[in-house]
């Protein structure tokens, strides 16, 4: 059971918008800790997608955006493309367990 | 270009020891931490441990403390993850990732991963 909760799967047709949620609690996201998002394409290493809740590294399309509110965060992908089919993970910091870095369980995005 | 290059795939028997590596390049190795992350077959990412190469300070997830050891050799910009006695349940892909020393910093970049198979 992950400290951060994500839906196991989401799907959308090309061109649509999808949202992936990441729900935490008072010892992690709710304490003000930043949320980061990673994309893992099939058979590849994870790659940083969003950092500090809503910042995109150089090279990441502006179709990807992040937000945070209270004890939750969201990743939004607009103009869905076939190449976006991947697993997405949120990550934050948790103070209830000796300052761990924690991941969400991951969300599989399927482009229909 | 900042890169982390990991050692190759390993096949070992349960009970054997193993050390895998992660070599950093394109940056000052001691200016950033290295974290190790496990991904079991078909599963998600799990934080294992973090090391600060500047002073070798380490922190471990309780799930992994006592079963693995992390270390660095800053002279060759390399971090290590080692087991003294592998279990079949250690079969997984292990990633290293770089991040700033301060607070809840993001992981970037990641190594390409090392597949460890522990099977009799």
mmCIF file with all atom_site columns, C-alpha atoms in Angstrom, chain A residues 4 7 17 19 26 34 42 105:
data_model
loop_
_atom_site.group_PDB
_atom_site.id
_atom_site.type_symbol
_atom_site.label_atom_id
_atom_site.label_alt_id
_atom_site.label_comp_id
_atom_site.label_asym_id
_atom_site.label_entity_id
_atom_site.label_seq_id
_atom_site.pdbx_PDB_ins_code
_atom_site.Cartn_x
_atom_site.Cartn_y
_atom_site.Cartn_z
_atom_site.occupancy
_atom_site.B_iso_or_equiv
_atom_site.pdbx_formal_charge
_atom_site.auth_seq_id
_atom_site.auth_comp_id
_atom_site.auth_asym_id
_atom_site.auth_atom_id
_atom_site.pdbx_PDB_model_num
ATOM 1 C CA . UNK A 1 4   ? 0.498  8.346  -2.015  1.00 0.00 ? 4   UNK A CA 1
ATOM 2 C CA . UNK A 1 7   ? -5.672 5.516  -9.748  1.00 0.00 ? 7   UNK A CA 1
ATOM 3 C CA . UNK A 1 17  ? -7.486 15.667 -21.820 1.00 0.00 ? 17  UNK A CA 1
ATOM 4 C CA . UNK A 1 19  ? -6.095 13.953 -15.257 1.00 0.00 ? 19  UNK A CA 1
ATOM 5 C CA . UNK A 1 26  ? -1.031 15.528 6.504   1.00 0.00 ? 26  UNK A CA 1
ATOM 6 C CA . UNK A 1 34  ? 6.428  19.504 -3.196  1.00 0.00 ? 34  UNK A CA 1
ATOM 7 C CA . UNK A 1 42  ? 7.490  0.852  -21.672 1.00 0.00 ? 42  UNK A CA 1
ATOM 8 C CA . UNK A 1 105 ? 1.603  3.383  -6.780  1.00 0.00 ? 105 UNK A CA 1
#
